[in-house]
PDB file of C-alpha atoms in Angstrom:
ATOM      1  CA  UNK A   1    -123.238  50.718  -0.906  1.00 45.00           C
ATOM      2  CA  UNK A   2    -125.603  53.713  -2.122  1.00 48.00           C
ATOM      3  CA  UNK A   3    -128.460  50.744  -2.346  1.00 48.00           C
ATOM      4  CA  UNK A   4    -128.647  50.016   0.538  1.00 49.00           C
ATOM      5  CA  UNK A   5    -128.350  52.843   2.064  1.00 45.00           C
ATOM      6  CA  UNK A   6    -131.523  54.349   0.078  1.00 49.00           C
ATOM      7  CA  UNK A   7    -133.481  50.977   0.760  1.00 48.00           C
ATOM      8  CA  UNK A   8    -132.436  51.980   4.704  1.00 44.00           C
ATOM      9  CA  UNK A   9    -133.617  55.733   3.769  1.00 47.00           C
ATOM     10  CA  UNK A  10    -137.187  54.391   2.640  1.00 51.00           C
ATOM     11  CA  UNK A  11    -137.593  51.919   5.341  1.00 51.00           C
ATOM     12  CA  UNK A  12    -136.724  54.642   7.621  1.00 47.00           C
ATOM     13  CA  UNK A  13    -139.631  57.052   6.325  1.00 47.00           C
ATOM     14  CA  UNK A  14    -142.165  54.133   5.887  1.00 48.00           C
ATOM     15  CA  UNK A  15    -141.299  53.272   9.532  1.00 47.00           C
ATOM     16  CA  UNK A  16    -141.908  57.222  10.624  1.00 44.00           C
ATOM     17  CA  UNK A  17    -145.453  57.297   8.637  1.00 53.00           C
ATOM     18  CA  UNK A  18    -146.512  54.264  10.692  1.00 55.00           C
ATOM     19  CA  UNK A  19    -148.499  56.168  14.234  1.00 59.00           C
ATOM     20  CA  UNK A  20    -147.720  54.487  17.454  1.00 61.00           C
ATOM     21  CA  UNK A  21    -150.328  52.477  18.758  1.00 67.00           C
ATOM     22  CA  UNK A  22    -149.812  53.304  22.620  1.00 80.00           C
ATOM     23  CA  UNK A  23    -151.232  56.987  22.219  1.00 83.00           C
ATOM     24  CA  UNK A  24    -154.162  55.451  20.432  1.00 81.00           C
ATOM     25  CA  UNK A  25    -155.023  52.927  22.490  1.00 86.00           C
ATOM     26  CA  UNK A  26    -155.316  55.713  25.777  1.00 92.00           C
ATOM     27  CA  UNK A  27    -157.211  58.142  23.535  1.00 91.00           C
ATOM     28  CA  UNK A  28    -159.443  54.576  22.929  1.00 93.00           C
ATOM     29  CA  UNK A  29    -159.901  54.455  26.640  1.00 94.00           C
ATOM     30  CA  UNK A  30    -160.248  58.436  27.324  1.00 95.00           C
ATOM     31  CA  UNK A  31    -163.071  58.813  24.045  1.00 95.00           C
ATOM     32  CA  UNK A  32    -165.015  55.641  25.989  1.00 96.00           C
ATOM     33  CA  UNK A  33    -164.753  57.233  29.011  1.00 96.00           C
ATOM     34  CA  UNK A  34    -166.579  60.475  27.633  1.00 97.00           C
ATOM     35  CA  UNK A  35    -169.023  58.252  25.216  1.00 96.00           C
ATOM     36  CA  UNK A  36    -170.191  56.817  28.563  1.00 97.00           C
ATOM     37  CA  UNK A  37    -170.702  60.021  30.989  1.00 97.00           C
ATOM     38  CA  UNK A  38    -172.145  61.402  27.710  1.00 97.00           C
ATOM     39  CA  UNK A  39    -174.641  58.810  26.752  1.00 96.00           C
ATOM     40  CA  UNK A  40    -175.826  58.343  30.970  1.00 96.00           C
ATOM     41  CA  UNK A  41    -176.286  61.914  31.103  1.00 97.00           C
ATOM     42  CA  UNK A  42    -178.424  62.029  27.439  1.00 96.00           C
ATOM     43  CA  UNK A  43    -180.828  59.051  28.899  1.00 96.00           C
ATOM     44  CA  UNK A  44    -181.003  60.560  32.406  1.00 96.00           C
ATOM     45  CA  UNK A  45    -182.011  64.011  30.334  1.00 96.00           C
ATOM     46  CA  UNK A  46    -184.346  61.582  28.540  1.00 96.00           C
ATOM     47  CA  UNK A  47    -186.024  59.811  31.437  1.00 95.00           C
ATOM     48  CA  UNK A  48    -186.305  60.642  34.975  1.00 93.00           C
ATOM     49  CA  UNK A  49    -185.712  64.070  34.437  1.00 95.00           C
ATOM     50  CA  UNK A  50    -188.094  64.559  31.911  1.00 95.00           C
ATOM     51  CA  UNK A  51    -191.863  66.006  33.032  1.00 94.00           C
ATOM     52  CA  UNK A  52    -193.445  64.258  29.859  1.00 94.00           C
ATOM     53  CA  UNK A  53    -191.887  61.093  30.572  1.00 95.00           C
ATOM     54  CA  UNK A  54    -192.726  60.952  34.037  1.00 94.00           C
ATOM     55  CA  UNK A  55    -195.915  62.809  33.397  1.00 94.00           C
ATOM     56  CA  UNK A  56    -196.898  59.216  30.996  1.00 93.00           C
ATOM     57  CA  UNK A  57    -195.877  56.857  33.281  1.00 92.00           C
ATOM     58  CA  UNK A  58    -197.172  58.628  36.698  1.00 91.00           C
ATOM     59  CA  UNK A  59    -201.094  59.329  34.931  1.00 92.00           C
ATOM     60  CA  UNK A  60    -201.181  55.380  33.899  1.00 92.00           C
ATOM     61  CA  UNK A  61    -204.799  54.374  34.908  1.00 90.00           C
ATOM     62  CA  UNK A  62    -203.292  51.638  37.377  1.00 90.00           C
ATOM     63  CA  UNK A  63    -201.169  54.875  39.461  1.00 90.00           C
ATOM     64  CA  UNK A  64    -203.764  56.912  39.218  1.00 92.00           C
ATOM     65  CA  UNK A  65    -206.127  54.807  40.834  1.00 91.00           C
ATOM     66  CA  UNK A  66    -203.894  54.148  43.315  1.00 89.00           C
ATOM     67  CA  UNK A  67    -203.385  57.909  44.021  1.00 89.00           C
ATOM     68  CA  UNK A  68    -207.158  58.621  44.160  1.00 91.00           C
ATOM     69  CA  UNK A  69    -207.577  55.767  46.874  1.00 90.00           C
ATOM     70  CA  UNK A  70    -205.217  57.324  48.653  1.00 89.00           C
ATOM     71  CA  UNK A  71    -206.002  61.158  48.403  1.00 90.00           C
ATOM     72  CA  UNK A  72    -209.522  59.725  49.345  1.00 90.00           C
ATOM     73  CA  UNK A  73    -208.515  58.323  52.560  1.00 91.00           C
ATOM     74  CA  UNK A  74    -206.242  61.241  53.333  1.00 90.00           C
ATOM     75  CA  UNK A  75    -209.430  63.310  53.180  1.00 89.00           C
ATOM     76  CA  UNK A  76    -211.772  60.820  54.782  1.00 88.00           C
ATOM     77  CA  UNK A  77    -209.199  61.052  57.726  1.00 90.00           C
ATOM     78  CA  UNK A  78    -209.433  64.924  57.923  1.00 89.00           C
ATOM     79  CA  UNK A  79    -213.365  65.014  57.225  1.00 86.00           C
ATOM     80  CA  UNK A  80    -213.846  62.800  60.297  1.00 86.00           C
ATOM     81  CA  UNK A  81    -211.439  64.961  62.536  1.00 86.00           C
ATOM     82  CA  UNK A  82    -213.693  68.319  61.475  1.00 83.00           C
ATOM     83  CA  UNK A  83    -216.910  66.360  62.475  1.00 81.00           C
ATOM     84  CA  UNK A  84    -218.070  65.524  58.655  1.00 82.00           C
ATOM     85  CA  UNK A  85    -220.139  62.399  58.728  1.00 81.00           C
ATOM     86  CA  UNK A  86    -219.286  59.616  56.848  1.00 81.00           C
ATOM     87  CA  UNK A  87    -221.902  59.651  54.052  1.00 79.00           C
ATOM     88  CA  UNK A  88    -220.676  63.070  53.011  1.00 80.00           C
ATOM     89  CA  UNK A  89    -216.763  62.483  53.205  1.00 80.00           C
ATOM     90  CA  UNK A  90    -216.571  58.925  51.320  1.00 82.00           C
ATOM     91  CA  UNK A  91    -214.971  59.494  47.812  1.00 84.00           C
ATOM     92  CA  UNK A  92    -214.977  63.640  47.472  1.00 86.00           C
ATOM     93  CA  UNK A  93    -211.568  63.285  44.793  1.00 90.00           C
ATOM     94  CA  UNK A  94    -212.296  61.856  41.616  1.00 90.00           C
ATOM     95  CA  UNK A  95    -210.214  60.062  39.368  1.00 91.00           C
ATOM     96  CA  UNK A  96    -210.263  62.581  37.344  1.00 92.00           C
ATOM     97  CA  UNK A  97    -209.404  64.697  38.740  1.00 91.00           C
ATOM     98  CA  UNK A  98    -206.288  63.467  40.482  1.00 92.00           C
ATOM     99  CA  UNK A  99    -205.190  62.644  37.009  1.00 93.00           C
ATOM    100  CA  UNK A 100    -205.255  66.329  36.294  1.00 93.00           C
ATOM    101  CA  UNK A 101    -203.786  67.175  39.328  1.00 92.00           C
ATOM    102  CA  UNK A 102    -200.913  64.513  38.751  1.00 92.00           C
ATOM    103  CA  UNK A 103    -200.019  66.196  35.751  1.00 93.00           C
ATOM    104  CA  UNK A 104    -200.305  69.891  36.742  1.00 94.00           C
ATOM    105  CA  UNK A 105    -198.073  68.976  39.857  1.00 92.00           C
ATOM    106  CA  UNK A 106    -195.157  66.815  37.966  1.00 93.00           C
ATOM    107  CA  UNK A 107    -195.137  69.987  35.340  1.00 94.00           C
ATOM    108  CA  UNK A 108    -194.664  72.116  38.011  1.00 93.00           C
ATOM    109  CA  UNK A 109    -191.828  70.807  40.370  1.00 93.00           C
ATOM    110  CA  UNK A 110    -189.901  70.091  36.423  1.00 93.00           C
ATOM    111  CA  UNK A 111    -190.009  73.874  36.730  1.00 92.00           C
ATOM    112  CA  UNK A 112    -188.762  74.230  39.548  1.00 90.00           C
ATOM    113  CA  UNK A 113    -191.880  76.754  41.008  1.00 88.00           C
ATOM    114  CA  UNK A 114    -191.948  76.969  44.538  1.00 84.00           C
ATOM    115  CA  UNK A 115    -195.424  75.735  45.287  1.00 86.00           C
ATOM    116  CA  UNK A 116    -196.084  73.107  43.394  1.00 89.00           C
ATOM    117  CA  UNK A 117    -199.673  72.159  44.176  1.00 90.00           C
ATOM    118  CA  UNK A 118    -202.442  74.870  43.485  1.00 89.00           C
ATOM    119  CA  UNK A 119    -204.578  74.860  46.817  1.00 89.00           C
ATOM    120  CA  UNK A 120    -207.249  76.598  45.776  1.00 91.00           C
ATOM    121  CA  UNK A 121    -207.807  74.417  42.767  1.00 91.00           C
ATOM    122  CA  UNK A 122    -208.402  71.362  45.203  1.00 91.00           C
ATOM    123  CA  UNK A 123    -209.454  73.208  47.650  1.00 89.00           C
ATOM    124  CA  UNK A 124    -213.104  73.826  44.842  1.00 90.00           C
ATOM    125  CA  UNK A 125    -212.884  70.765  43.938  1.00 89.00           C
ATOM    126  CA  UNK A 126    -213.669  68.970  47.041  1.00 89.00           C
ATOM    127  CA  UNK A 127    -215.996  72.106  48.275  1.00 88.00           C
ATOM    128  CA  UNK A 128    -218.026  71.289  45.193  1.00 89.00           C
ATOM    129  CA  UNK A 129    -218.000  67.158  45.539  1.00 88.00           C
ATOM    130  CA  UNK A 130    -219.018  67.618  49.103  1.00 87.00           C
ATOM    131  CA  UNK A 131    -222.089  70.161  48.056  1.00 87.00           C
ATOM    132  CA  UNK A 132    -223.256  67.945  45.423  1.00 86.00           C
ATOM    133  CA  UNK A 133    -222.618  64.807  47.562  1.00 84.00           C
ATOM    134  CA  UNK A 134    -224.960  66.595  50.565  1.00 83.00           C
ATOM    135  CA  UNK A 135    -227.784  67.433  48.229  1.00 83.00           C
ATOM    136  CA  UNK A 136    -227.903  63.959  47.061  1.00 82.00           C
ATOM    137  CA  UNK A 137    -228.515  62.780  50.489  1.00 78.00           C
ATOM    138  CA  UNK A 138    -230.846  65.397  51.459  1.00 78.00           C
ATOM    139  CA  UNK A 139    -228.345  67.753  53.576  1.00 74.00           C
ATOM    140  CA  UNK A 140    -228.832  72.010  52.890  1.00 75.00           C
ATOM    141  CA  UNK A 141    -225.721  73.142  51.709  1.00 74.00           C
ATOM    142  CA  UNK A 142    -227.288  76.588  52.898  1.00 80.00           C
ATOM    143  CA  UNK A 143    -227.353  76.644  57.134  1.00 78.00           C
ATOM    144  CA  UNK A 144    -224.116  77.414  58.608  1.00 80.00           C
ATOM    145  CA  UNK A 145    -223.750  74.607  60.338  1.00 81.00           C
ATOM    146  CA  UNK A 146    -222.746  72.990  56.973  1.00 80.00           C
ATOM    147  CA  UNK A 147    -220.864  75.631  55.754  1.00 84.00           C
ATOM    148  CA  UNK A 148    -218.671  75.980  59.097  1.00 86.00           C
ATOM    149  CA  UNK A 149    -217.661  72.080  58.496  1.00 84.00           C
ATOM    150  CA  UNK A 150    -216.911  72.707  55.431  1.00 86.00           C
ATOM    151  CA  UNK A 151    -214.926  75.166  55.695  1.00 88.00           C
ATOM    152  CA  UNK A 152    -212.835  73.462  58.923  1.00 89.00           C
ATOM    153  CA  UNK A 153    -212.363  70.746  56.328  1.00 88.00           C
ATOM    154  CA  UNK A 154    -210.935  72.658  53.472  1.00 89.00           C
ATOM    155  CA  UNK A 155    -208.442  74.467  55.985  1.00 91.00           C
ATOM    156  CA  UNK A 156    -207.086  71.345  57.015  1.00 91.00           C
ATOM    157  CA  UNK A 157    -206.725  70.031  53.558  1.00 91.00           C
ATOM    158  CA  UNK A 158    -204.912  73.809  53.097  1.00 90.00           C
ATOM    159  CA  UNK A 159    -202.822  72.546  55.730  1.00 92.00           C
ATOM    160  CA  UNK A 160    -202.037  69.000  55.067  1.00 90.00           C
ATOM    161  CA  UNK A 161    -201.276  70.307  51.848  1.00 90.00           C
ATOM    162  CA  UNK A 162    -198.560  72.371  52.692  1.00 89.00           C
ATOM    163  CA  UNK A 163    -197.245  71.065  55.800  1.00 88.00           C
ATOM    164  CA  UNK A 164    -197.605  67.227  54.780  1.00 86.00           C
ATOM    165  CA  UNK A 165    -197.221  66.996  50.834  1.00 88.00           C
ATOM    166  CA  UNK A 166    -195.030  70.363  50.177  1.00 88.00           C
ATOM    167  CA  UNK A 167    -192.679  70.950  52.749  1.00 87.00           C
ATOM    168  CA  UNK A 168    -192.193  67.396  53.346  1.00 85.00           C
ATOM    169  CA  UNK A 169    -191.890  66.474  49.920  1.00 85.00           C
ATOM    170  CA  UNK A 170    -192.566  67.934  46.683  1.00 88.00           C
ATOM    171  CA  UNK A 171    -190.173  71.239  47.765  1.00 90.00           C
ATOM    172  CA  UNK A 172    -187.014  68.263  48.528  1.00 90.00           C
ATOM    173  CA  UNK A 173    -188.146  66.555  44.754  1.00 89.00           C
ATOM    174  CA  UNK A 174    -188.393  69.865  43.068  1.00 92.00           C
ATOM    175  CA  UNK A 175    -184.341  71.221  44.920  1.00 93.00           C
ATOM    176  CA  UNK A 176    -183.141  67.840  43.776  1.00 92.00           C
ATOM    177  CA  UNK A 177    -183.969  67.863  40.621  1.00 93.00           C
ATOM    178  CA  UNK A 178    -183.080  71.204  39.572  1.00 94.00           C
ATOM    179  CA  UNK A 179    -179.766  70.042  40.790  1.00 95.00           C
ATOM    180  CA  UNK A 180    -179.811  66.826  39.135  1.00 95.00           C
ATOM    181  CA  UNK A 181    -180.688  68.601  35.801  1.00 95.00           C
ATOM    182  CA  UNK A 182    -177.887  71.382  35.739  1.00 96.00           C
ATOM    183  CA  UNK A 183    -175.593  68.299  36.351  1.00 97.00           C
ATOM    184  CA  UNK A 184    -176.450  66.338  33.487  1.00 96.00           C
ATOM    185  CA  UNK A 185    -176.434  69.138  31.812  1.00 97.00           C
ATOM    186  CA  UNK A 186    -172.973  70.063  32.536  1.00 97.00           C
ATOM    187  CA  UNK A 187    -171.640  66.452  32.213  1.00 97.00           C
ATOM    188  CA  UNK A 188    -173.269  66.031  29.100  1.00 97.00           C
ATOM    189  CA  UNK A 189    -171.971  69.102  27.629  1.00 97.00           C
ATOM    190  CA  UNK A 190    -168.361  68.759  28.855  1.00 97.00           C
ATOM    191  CA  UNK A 191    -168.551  64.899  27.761  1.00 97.00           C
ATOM    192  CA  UNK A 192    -169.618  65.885  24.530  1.00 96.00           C
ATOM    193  CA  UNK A 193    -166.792  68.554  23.750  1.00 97.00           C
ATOM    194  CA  UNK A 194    -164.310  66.139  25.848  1.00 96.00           C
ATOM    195  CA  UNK A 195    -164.999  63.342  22.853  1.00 95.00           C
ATOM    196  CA  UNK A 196    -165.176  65.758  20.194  1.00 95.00           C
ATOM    197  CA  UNK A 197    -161.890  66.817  21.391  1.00 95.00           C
ATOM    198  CA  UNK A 198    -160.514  63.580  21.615  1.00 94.00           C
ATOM    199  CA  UNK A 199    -161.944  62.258  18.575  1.00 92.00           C
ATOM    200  CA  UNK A 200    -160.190  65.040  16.789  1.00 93.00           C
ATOM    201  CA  UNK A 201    -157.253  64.260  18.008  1.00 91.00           C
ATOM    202  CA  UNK A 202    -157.375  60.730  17.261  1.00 89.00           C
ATOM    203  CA  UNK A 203    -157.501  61.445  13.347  1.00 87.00           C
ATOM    204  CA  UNK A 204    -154.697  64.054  13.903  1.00 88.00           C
ATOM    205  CA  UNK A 205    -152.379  61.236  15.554  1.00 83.00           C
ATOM    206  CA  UNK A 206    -153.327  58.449  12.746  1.00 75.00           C
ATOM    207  CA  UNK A 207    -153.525  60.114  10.120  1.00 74.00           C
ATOM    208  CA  UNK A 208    -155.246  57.474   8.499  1.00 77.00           C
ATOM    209  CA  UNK A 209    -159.846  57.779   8.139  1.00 80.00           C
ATOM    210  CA  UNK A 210    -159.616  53.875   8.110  1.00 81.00           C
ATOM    211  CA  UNK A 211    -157.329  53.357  11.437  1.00 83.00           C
ATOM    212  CA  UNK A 212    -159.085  56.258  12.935  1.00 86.00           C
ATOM    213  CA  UNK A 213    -162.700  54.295  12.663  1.00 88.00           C
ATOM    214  CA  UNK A 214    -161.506  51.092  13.869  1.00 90.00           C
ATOM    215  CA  UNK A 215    -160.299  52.746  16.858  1.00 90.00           C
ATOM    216  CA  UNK A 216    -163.035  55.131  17.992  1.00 92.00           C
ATOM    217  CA  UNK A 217    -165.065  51.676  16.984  1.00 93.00           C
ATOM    218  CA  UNK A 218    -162.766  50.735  19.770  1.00 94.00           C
ATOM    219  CA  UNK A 219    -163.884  53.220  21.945  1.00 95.00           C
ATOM    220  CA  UNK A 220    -167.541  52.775  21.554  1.00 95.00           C
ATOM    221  CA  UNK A 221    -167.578  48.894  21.844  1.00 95.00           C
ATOM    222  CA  UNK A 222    -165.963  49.053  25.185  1.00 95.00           C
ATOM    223  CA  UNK A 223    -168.117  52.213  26.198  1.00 96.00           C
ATOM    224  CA  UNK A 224    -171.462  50.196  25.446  1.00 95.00           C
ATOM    225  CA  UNK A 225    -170.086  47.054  26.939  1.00 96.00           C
ATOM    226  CA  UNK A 226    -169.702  49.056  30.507  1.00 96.00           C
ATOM    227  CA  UNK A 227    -173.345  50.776  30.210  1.00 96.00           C
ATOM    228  CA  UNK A 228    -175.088  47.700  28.897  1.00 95.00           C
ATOM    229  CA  UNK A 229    -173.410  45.625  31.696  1.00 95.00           C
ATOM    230  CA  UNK A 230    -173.997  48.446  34.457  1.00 94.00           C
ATOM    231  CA  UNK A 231    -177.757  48.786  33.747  1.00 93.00           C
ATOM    232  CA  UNK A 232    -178.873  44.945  33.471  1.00 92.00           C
ATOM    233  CA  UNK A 233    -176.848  44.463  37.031  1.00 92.00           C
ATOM    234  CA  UNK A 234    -179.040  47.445  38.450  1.00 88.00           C
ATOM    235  CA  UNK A 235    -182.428  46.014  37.021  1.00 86.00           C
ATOM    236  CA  UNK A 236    -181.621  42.258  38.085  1.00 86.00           C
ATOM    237  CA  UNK A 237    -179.777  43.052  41.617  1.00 83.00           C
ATOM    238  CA  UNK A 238    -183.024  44.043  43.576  1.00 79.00           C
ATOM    239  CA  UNK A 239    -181.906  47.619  44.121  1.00 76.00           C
ATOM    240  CA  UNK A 240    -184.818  48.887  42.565  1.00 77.00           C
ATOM    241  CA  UNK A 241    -187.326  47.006  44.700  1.00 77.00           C
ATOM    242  CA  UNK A 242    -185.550  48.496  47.718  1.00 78.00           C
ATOM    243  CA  UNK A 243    -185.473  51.989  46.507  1.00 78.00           C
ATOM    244  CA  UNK A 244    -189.225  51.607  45.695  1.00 72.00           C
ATOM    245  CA  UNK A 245    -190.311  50.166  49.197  1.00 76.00           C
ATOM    246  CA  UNK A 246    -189.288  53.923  50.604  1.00 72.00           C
ATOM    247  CA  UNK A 247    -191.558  55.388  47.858  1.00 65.00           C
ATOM    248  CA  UNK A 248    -194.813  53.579  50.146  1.00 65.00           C
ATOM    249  CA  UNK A 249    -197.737  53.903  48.407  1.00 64.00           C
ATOM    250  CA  UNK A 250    -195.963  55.270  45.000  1.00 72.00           C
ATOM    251  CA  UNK A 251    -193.621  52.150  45.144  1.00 76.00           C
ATOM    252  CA  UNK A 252    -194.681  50.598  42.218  1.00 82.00           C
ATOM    253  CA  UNK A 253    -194.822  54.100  39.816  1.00 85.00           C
ATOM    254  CA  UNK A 254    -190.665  54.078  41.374  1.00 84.00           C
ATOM    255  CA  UNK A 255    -189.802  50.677  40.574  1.00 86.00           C
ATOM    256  CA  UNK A 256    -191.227  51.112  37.090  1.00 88.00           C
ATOM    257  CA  UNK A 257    -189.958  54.313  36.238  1.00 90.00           C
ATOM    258  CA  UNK A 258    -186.394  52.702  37.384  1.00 90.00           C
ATOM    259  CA  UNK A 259    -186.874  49.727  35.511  1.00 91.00           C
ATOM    260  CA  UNK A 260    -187.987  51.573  32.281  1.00 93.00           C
ATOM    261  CA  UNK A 261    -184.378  54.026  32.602  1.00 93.00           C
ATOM    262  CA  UNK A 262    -182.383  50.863  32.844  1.00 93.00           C
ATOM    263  CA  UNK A 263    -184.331  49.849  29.581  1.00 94.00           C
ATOM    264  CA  UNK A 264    -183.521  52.717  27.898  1.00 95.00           C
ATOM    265  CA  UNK A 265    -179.426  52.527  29.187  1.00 96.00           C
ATOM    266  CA  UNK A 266    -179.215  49.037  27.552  1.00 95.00           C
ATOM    267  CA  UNK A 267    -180.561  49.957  24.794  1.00 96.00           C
ATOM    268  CA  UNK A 268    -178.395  52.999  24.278  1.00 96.00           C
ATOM    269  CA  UNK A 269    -175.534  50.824  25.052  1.00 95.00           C
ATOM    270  CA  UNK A 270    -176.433  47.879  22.741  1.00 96.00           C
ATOM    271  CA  UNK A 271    -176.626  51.077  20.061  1.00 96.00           C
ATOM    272  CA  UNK A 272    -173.033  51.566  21.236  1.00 96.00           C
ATOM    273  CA  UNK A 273    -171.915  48.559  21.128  1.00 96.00           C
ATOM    274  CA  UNK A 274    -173.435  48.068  17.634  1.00 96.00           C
ATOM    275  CA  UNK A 275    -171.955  51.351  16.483  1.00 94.00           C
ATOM    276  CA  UNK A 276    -168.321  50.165  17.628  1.00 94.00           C
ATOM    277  CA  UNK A 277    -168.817  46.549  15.880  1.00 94.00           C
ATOM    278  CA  UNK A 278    -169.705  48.801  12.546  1.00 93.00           C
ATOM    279  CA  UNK A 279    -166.342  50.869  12.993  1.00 91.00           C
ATOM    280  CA  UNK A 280    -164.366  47.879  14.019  1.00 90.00           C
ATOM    281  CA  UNK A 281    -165.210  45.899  10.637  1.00 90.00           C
ATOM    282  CA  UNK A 282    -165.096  48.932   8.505  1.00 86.00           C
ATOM    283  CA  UNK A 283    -161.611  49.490   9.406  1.00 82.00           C
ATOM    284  CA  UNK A 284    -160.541  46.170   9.153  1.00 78.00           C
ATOM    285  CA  UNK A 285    -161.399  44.878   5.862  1.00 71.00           C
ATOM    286  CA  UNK A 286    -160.535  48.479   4.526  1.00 56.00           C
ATOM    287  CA  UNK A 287    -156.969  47.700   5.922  1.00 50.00           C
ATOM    288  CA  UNK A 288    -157.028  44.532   4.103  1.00 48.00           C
ATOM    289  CA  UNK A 289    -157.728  46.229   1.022  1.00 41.00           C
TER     290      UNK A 289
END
């Protein structure tokens, strides 16, 4: 009689030392959960709202030329309404130069300064192309009936720039994302501590290293699954094509830049994925041991 009821006794303890499975298995779903707003947050930090990033892609010699054709034709619009002739107001931005200026105004609306374009700078820039351009076809730079087009010119560039390219858009880009990057920033952050938390707990409720990796290898398998999946939808649905056909004349810089985050969300979620695999197996054949 006092046999079995100490073989009951240990049963009864081996039984209690064994963790439920049901608390594990929502702390599986509630570490993915954070893995994921964590990891889309890191590559969005990464990416679009990175200035070097975009700075790379947006000063690529195929953009830029496309950016100094247009610029060109912007000014070639505004010459002719200020009475320039044509053989003086053909090409006054060089490539060059709007390279520079690429890069000087991405840096800029990253942080967040209110203007965003420096006037003046292209304002001498196309004063001096013009002057040289004029000598070389015989035109004085000196009378005042030269200077007085000039100068009409470079105040409606002043105002194009501002009225056209700032308000318009570059003071809406640089609003959104400041926005955009506090968010990340916060979701990251919270995401982070959230799994941490989580993660914690996890070991606390098993009790066991070797359970406790085969289920957060749980968590990050399912986690990489959803982000790989997400992305490669996005890049093979045709939603970036239509987001890029707003963009007009900077619609294939958009596409590419959209196309090159999903790249970088598949691979963080094949990393993921891998990383859950490698927790998955570890805790398995250590269980078997």
């Amino acid at each position: 009689m006092n046999k079995n009821i100490n073989q009951l006794s240990r049963r009864s303890r081996q039984t209690a030392k064994i963790p439920g499975h049901a608390i594990s298995r929502w702390l599986v779903v509630l570490i993915g959960i954070t893995l994921f707003f964590a990891v889309s947050a890191h590559i969005l930090q990464k990416t679009v709202l990175n200035a070097q990033f975009v700075t790379v892609q947006a000063t690529k010699s195929d953009y830029v030329n496309e950016a100094t054709t247009t610029v060109n034709n912007v000014v070639a619009d505004l010459a002719s309404s200020n009475g320039v002739p044509t053989s003086l107001s053909s090409g006054l931005v060089t490539s060059k130069q709007v390279k520079e200026d690429l890069t000087e105004i991405v840096e800029n609306v990253y942080a967040g300064k209110a203007n965003a374009i420096d006037n003046q700078k292209i304002k001498n820039q196309i004063s001096q192309n013009i002057a040289v351009k004029a000598q070389s076809v015989g035109v004085s730079t000196n009378n005042e009936e030269f200077s007085a087009v000039r100068t009409a010119l470079l105040g409606s560039i002043d105002s194009y720039i501002d009225q056209t390219i700032q308000e318009r858009y570059l003071d809406k880009a640089t609003a959104i994302i400041k926005k955009a990057d506090n968010l990340t920033k916060t979701v990251f952050w919270i995401s982070t501590i959230a799994a941490f938390i989580f993660a914690i707990i996890l070991m606390l409720h098993d009790r066991s290293l070797l359970r406790w990796f085969h289920y957060l290898g749980l968590s990050a398998l399912w986690s990489g699954i959803l982000v790989t999946v997400l992305a490669f939808l996005a890049n093979n649905s045709g939603f970036f094509a239509q987001i890029a056909e707003r963009a007009a004349q900077a619609s294939g810089l958009v596409e590419n830049l959209l196309e090159l985050i999903a790249a970088n969300f598949q691979n963080a979620g094949l990393l993921l994925i891998l990383c859950g695999i490698f927790g998955i197996v570890v805790g398995f054949f250590r269980k078997k041991s």
